[in-house]
């Protein structure tokens, strides 16, 4: 794995074309690594099935976000600095998923915040981006600061901060457990600590939104999976069930709120929180299908939401507005993009044959197996998720377009290419889900 990191470090000295070529090559090389018997160890580095999936997702989303930022490449004088920030973010993400030491994991986990903060503050659209940056910085910093002290305490108590140590050392303090998971729940984010995500998405450029939804949210899920061996203690049962119930109801309330949003990016960002609420439940239930379903959902959501943010940016570049009150009748103006809206929204509402369908089925089975009465909440959650997805499509594609049609330009080749590279893996990876169902014991 060090050779991949070594090659990636030299991307800082490359241009946009060379960076895209190298990242594409890295993605292809990762695809040819055999993931079935994967257990690659190195100096403070370990690669298993979970890391392999999320690193491949990181390479793919970073590559597509660079392709989507061609407007910065052509019209912004700081395009070289922008590319350097993206490469540093890529390195921090890969190291977060690779390191096998909790302290190094925490350092990389927090280091990912710096490049995305620079992207929002430096290349955001509105003056309110400074407020969004402050929200994101303080929410994530204060949420994960207790985790730093717990890792230090763990190092003193156990004598090591190695991720894969003897699982017999389990803390039975509810307070330690709560502070340990708070940083991951904020990063996921869980309902009630999700305000920073909505503000960051609205003010971020297209690459910032794609990386936030595609990869950075998965840091919280990855951390919860790595720390999940602490959840087995029976003294944590009450707080685990509280988080499960709160996440389900929070996802339901936010799916209802999505029906009131008129901002495209705000609606897509809120739908990310709704999807992540079921992922939180899958992890805290601690079943094999729940955690595997959560991992599949993170990969599927990373591709689907990234593609939707790319589409929202394509519309914004042509109309200078994200409001669905103004962006009506796009089916008559941009019919090809309307097809892509339909394909990605169907994936967002877990339509076949997307990977979202398999992941949601696995999560539904695990949640219903945990509590039979949860089927009522899950029914309304699925109903309103489909409702706001159809609401987004019908309100934006139908109706009368209110802006001047003469200012419109058609789609560019690289825009179709980026959307194609979002949708095709999302529907082909359903074949890999059968392989994941055959894998046992790869998580804990």
XYZ file of C-alpha atoms in Angstrom:
444
model
C 0.000 0.000 0.000
C 2.936 2.343 0.541
C 3.630 2.370 -3.201
C 0.130 3.697 -3.873
C 0.623 6.467 -1.311
C 4.077 7.249 -2.691
C 2.688 7.668 -6.211
C -0.202 9.788 -4.926
C 2.133 12.215 -3.147
C 3.754 13.198 -6.446
C 0.378 14.215 -7.891
C 0.897 17.596 -6.211
C 3.448 18.436 -8.931
C 1.168 17.304 -11.780
C -1.473 19.064 -13.803
C -5.171 18.268 -14.076
C -4.799 15.795 -16.920
C -1.971 13.845 -15.309
C -3.855 13.731 -11.990
C -6.939 12.294 -13.664
C -4.837 9.690 -15.463
C -3.025 8.565 -12.289
C -6.217 8.407 -10.211
C -7.899 6.378 -12.961
C -4.949 3.970 -12.947
C -5.131 3.657 -9.150
C -8.835 2.833 -9.372
C -8.157 0.103 -11.934
C -5.324 -1.348 -9.820
C -7.550 -1.471 -6.748
C -10.209 -3.281 -8.752
C -7.747 -6.062 -9.564
C -6.768 -6.630 -5.925
C -8.429 -9.874 -4.838
C -10.728 -8.835 -1.957
C -11.868 -12.314 -0.879
C -8.787 -13.328 1.102
C -7.650 -9.785 1.728
C -5.558 -9.084 4.808
C -2.606 -6.926 3.826
C -0.525 -5.639 6.740
C 2.315 -3.163 6.819
C 3.935 -0.583 9.043
C 0.902 0.934 10.850
C -1.164 0.052 7.778
C -3.792 -2.655 7.287
C -6.084 -3.325 4.368
C -9.178 -5.483 4.663
C -12.515 -5.707 2.864
C -13.960 -2.595 4.539
C -10.915 -0.440 3.793
C -10.713 -1.728 0.225
C -14.311 -0.709 -0.538
C -14.007 2.747 0.971
C -10.588 3.489 -0.556
C -11.897 2.521 -3.984
C -14.918 4.760 -3.378
C -12.583 7.614 -2.349
C -10.448 7.271 -5.496
C -13.532 7.170 -7.691
C -15.351 10.136 -6.116
C -12.218 12.327 -5.979
C -11.567 11.565 -9.657
C -15.139 12.442 -10.655
C -15.132 15.592 -8.524
C -11.981 16.781 -10.332
C -13.681 16.135 -13.678
C -16.739 18.077 -12.465
C -14.597 21.104 -11.545
C -13.475 21.937 -15.076
C -15.026 25.394 -14.719
C -12.443 26.157 -12.019
C -9.715 24.816 -14.306
C -10.716 27.123 -17.177
C -11.756 30.319 -15.366
C -10.067 30.367 -11.938
C -6.497 31.569 -11.464
C -6.103 29.405 -8.367
C -6.730 26.135 -10.204
C -3.311 24.722 -9.274
C -3.900 25.433 -5.573
C -7.349 23.867 -5.867
C -5.839 20.691 -7.308
C -3.225 20.545 -4.521
C -5.961 20.793 -1.880
C -7.850 17.955 -3.578
C -4.736 15.750 -3.626
C -4.055 16.381 0.060
C -7.672 15.514 0.835
C -7.295 12.300 -1.148
C -4.142 11.348 0.776
C -5.762 12.034 4.151
C -8.818 9.965 3.198
C -6.778 6.982 2.037
C -4.614 7.097 5.164
C -7.727 7.260 7.359
C -8.981 4.005 5.873
C -5.539 2.367 5.960
C -3.998 3.091 9.363
C -4.254 0.430 12.058
C -3.543 2.685 15.041
C -6.364 4.574 16.743
C -4.247 7.682 17.363
C -3.131 7.871 13.727
C -6.719 7.226 12.696
C -7.876 10.182 14.794
C -5.195 12.444 13.330
C -6.127 11.563 9.735
C -9.835 11.654 10.649
C -9.509 15.286 11.734
C -6.997 16.226 9.028
C -9.667 15.546 6.376
C -11.552 18.533 7.781
C -8.856 21.044 6.749
C -8.905 20.554 2.922
C -12.704 20.468 2.699
C -12.839 23.633 4.831
C -10.396 25.324 2.440
C -12.496 24.222 -0.547
C -15.672 25.694 0.969
C -14.049 28.972 2.076
C -11.915 29.453 -1.022
C -14.174 28.307 -3.844
C -17.678 28.530 -2.378
C -20.406 30.500 -4.114
C -21.992 32.770 -1.484
C -20.658 35.111 1.237
C -22.369 32.868 3.811
C -19.732 30.197 3.174
C -17.710 31.534 6.119
C -20.633 30.781 8.442
C -20.939 27.288 6.949
C -17.221 26.732 7.528
C -17.516 27.803 11.166
C -20.492 25.486 11.696
C -18.665 22.535 10.179
C -15.448 23.218 12.077
C -17.004 23.555 15.520
C -19.558 20.760 15.156
C -16.989 18.208 14.056
C -14.192 19.434 16.331
C -16.197 19.531 19.552
C -17.936 16.289 18.658
C -14.705 14.367 18.212
C -12.542 16.063 20.861
C -13.667 13.653 23.645
C -12.601 10.776 21.383
C -9.018 12.055 21.536
C -8.919 11.794 25.331
C -10.557 8.365 25.244
C -7.868 7.085 22.848
C -5.210 8.389 25.247
C -7.009 6.674 28.133
C -7.245 3.479 26.085
C -3.516 3.582 25.392
C -2.841 3.884 29.129
C -5.420 1.250 30.125
C -4.551 -1.386 27.511
C -0.995 -0.361 26.701
C -1.693 -0.030 22.988
C -3.914 1.901 20.596
C -3.802 -0.825 17.939
C -7.185 -1.252 16.242
C -7.181 -5.043 16.220
C -6.105 -5.785 19.793
C -7.645 -8.417 22.086
C -11.363 -7.680 22.194
C -11.616 -8.894 25.795
C -10.625 -5.382 26.856
C -14.016 -3.693 26.764
C -14.874 -0.578 28.730
C -18.124 -0.842 30.657
C -18.552 2.888 31.285
C -21.612 4.395 29.612
C -20.041 7.864 29.733
C -16.901 6.695 27.913
C -19.062 4.887 25.357
C -21.185 7.994 24.733
C -18.213 10.332 24.291
C -16.483 7.795 22.065
C -19.301 7.551 19.532
C -20.288 11.243 19.572
C -17.582 12.270 17.107
C -18.622 9.575 14.639
C -22.335 10.354 14.960
C -21.638 14.038 14.260
C -19.575 13.139 11.204
C -22.171 10.656 9.891
C -24.292 12.767 10.777
C -27.146 11.672 13.020
C -30.352 13.678 13.161
C -30.089 16.666 15.581
C -26.363 17.157 14.848
C -26.784 17.451 11.076
C -27.127 21.228 10.725
C -23.475 21.694 9.768
C -23.881 19.308 6.829
C -26.823 21.177 5.304
C -25.017 24.514 5.533
C -21.768 23.069 4.177
C -23.517 21.476 1.190
C -25.414 24.624 0.277
C -22.289 26.812 0.310
C -19.726 24.327 -1.070
C -18.680 24.154 -4.739
C -19.612 21.075 -6.712
C -16.478 19.121 -5.778
C -16.949 19.958 -2.099
C -20.522 18.671 -2.129
C -19.568 15.529 -4.044
C -16.723 14.678 -1.652
C -18.752 15.553 1.450
C -21.624 13.281 0.461
C -19.555 10.661 -1.320
C -16.708 10.026 1.102
C -16.500 12.261 4.181
C -19.808 11.079 5.646
C -18.478 7.518 5.441
C -15.701 8.373 7.900
C -18.291 8.294 10.671
C -19.579 4.888 9.603
C -16.066 3.512 9.228
C -15.156 4.712 12.718
C -18.283 3.169 14.238
C -17.524 -0.168 12.566
C -13.928 -0.136 13.830
C -15.068 0.727 17.369
C -18.054 -1.632 17.261
C -16.415 -4.242 19.503
C -17.129 -1.844 22.409
C -20.863 -2.173 21.723
C -21.091 -5.798 22.868
C -21.101 -4.984 26.582
C -24.578 -5.481 28.059
C -24.288 -2.278 30.098
C -24.470 -0.340 26.800
C -27.818 -1.862 25.809
C -29.943 1.096 26.923
C -27.930 3.771 25.131
C -27.684 1.615 21.984
C -31.457 1.206 21.833
C -31.923 4.927 22.440
C -29.653 5.738 19.474
C -31.479 3.183 17.314
C -34.921 4.615 18.073
C -33.731 8.222 17.818
C -32.095 7.592 14.428
C -35.226 5.960 13.024
C -37.526 8.761 14.172
C -35.002 11.399 13.100
C -34.835 9.946 9.605
C -38.641 9.946 9.434
C -38.945 13.581 10.572
C -36.275 14.752 8.140
C -37.871 12.868 5.234
C -41.063 14.797 6.000
C -39.079 18.052 6.079
C -37.638 17.255 2.639
C -41.102 17.732 1.166
C -40.900 21.412 2.167
C -37.470 22.216 0.709
C -37.260 24.221 -2.511
C -33.457 24.236 -2.796
C -32.145 21.320 -4.873
C -28.861 20.948 -2.997
C -30.560 21.298 0.378
C -33.011 18.515 -0.472
C -30.261 16.188 -1.704
C -28.175 16.937 1.416
C -31.119 16.214 3.725
C -31.791 12.946 1.896
C -28.202 11.948 2.751
C -29.011 12.304 6.457
C -32.138 10.169 5.960
C -30.104 7.391 4.330
C -27.412 7.538 6.996
C -30.020 7.123 9.754
C -30.683 3.569 8.589
C -26.906 2.968 8.370
C -26.548 3.962 12.026
C -29.237 1.431 12.928
C -27.477 -1.286 10.936
C -24.227 -0.756 12.848
C -25.756 -0.572 16.332
C -27.845 -3.712 15.839
C -24.527 -5.622 15.557
C -25.704 -8.315 13.174
C -23.737 -9.591 10.208
C -26.341 -8.440 7.696
C -26.749 -5.085 9.419
C -23.075 -4.141 9.172
C -22.701 -5.508 5.633
C -25.863 -3.682 4.596
C -24.452 -0.504 6.123
C -21.226 -0.893 4.131
C -23.155 -1.470 0.898
C -25.372 1.523 1.655
C -22.331 3.756 2.195
C -20.869 2.747 -1.184
C -24.209 3.090 -2.988
C -25.053 6.409 -1.369
C -21.575 7.753 -2.118
C -22.088 7.220 -5.842
C -25.764 8.208 -5.997
C -25.643 11.431 -3.958
C -22.430 12.520 -5.663
C -24.141 12.156 -9.040
C -27.185 14.111 -7.850
C -24.998 16.972 -6.613
C -23.217 16.969 -9.968
C -26.580 17.258 -11.733
C -27.716 20.064 -9.423
C -24.507 21.948 -10.244
C -25.052 21.469 -13.990
C -28.467 23.122 -13.632
C -27.033 25.869 -11.403
C -24.318 26.759 -13.939
C -26.997 27.365 -16.585
C -29.712 29.102 -14.557
C -27.677 30.629 -11.680
C -30.294 29.307 -9.288
C -30.924 26.159 -7.267
C -34.537 27.002 -6.487
C -37.131 24.612 -7.863
C -39.534 27.549 -8.148
C -37.343 28.888 -10.952
C -35.924 25.636 -12.339
C -39.134 24.214 -13.752
C -39.717 22.626 -17.114
C -36.159 21.364 -17.498
C -37.513 18.408 -19.461
C -38.154 20.773 -22.391
C -34.852 22.632 -22.049
C -32.358 19.876 -21.142
C -34.028 16.581 -22.102
C -30.825 14.497 -21.914
C -30.122 15.669 -18.374
C -33.723 14.867 -17.492
C -32.940 11.257 -18.327
C -29.983 11.360 -15.926
C -32.176 12.967 -13.254
C -34.613 10.091 -13.628
C -31.939 7.368 -13.510
C -30.188 8.741 -10.418
C -33.400 9.565 -8.547
C -34.619 6.003 -9.138
C -31.363 4.805 -7.583
C -31.836 7.248 -4.699
C -35.226 5.721 -3.915
C -33.700 2.206 -4.049
C -35.091 1.129 -7.374
C -33.781 -1.986 -9.130
C -31.168 -2.884 -10.230
C -29.186 -0.381 -8.149
C -26.947 -1.276 -5.230
C -29.216 0.827 -2.999
C -31.921 -1.832 -3.323
C -29.760 -4.643 -1.922
C -28.395 -2.491 0.888
C -31.844 -1.296 1.961
C -33.231 -4.837 1.930
C -30.381 -6.013 4.151
C -30.863 -3.089 6.540
C -34.641 -3.564 6.645
C -34.277 -7.251 7.484
C -31.795 -6.552 10.275
C -33.879 -3.716 11.778
C -37.132 -5.704 11.670
C -35.328 -8.666 13.188
C -34.255 -6.367 16.049
C -37.789 -5.092 16.726
C -40.958 -6.114 14.936
C -42.700 -2.804 15.721
C -40.067 -0.877 13.771
C -41.761 -2.016 10.561
C -44.299 0.814 10.990
C -41.592 3.500 11.089
C -39.716 1.828 8.227
C -42.871 1.786 6.104
C -43.397 5.537 6.460
C -39.669 6.181 6.077
C -39.628 4.328 2.750
C -42.857 6.012 1.629
C -41.691 9.553 2.317
C -38.248 8.835 0.852
C -39.921 7.869 -2.420
C -42.223 10.890 -2.089
C -39.469 13.511 -1.835
C -37.492 11.798 -4.623
C -40.484 12.019 -6.964
C -41.139 15.546 -5.691
C -37.616 16.578 -6.716
C -37.999 15.067 -10.177
C -41.532 16.211 -10.988
C -41.128 19.771 -9.713
C -37.859 20.374 -11.569
C -38.628 18.598 -14.846
C -42.269 19.533 -15.411
C -44.008 22.884 -15.497
C -43.209 26.123 -17.326
C -39.640 27.369 -17.447
C -39.554 30.986 -16.248
C -36.058 32.101 -17.360
C -34.807 33.244 -20.757
C -34.284 30.150 -22.914
C -31.827 31.888 -25.241
C -29.099 31.858 -22.571
C -29.053 28.094 -22.370
C -26.268 25.859 -23.593
C -26.474 22.129 -24.105
C -24.574 19.512 -22.202
C -20.834 19.064 -22.549
C -19.166 15.738 -23.246
C -17.321 15.557 -19.922
C -20.605 16.220 -18.065
C -22.230 13.208 -19.708
C -19.071 11.235 -19.006
C -19.099 12.085 -15.281
C -22.778 11.169 -14.937
C -22.163 7.918 -16.797
C -19.319 7.047 -14.405
C -21.658 7.629 -11.465
C -24.568 5.569 -12.703
C -22.852 2.533 -14.240
C -20.896 1.396 -11.128
C -23.986 2.009 -9.022
C -25.902 -0.574 -11.046
C -23.050 -2.992 -11.773
C -21.892 -3.274 -8.160
C -25.101 -5.122 -7.325
C -23.267 -8.177 -8.678
C -20.580 -7.709 -6.016
C -23.189 -7.689 -3.259
C -23.593 -11.446 -3.757
C -19.886 -11.793 -2.984
C -20.307 -9.770 0.200
C -23.119 -12.036 1.369
C -20.704 -14.964 1.158
C -18.084 -13.246 3.317
C -18.315 -13.905 7.042
C -16.427 -12.478 9.945
C -14.667 -9.688 8.095
C -15.902 -6.880 10.323
C -15.175 -7.695 13.953
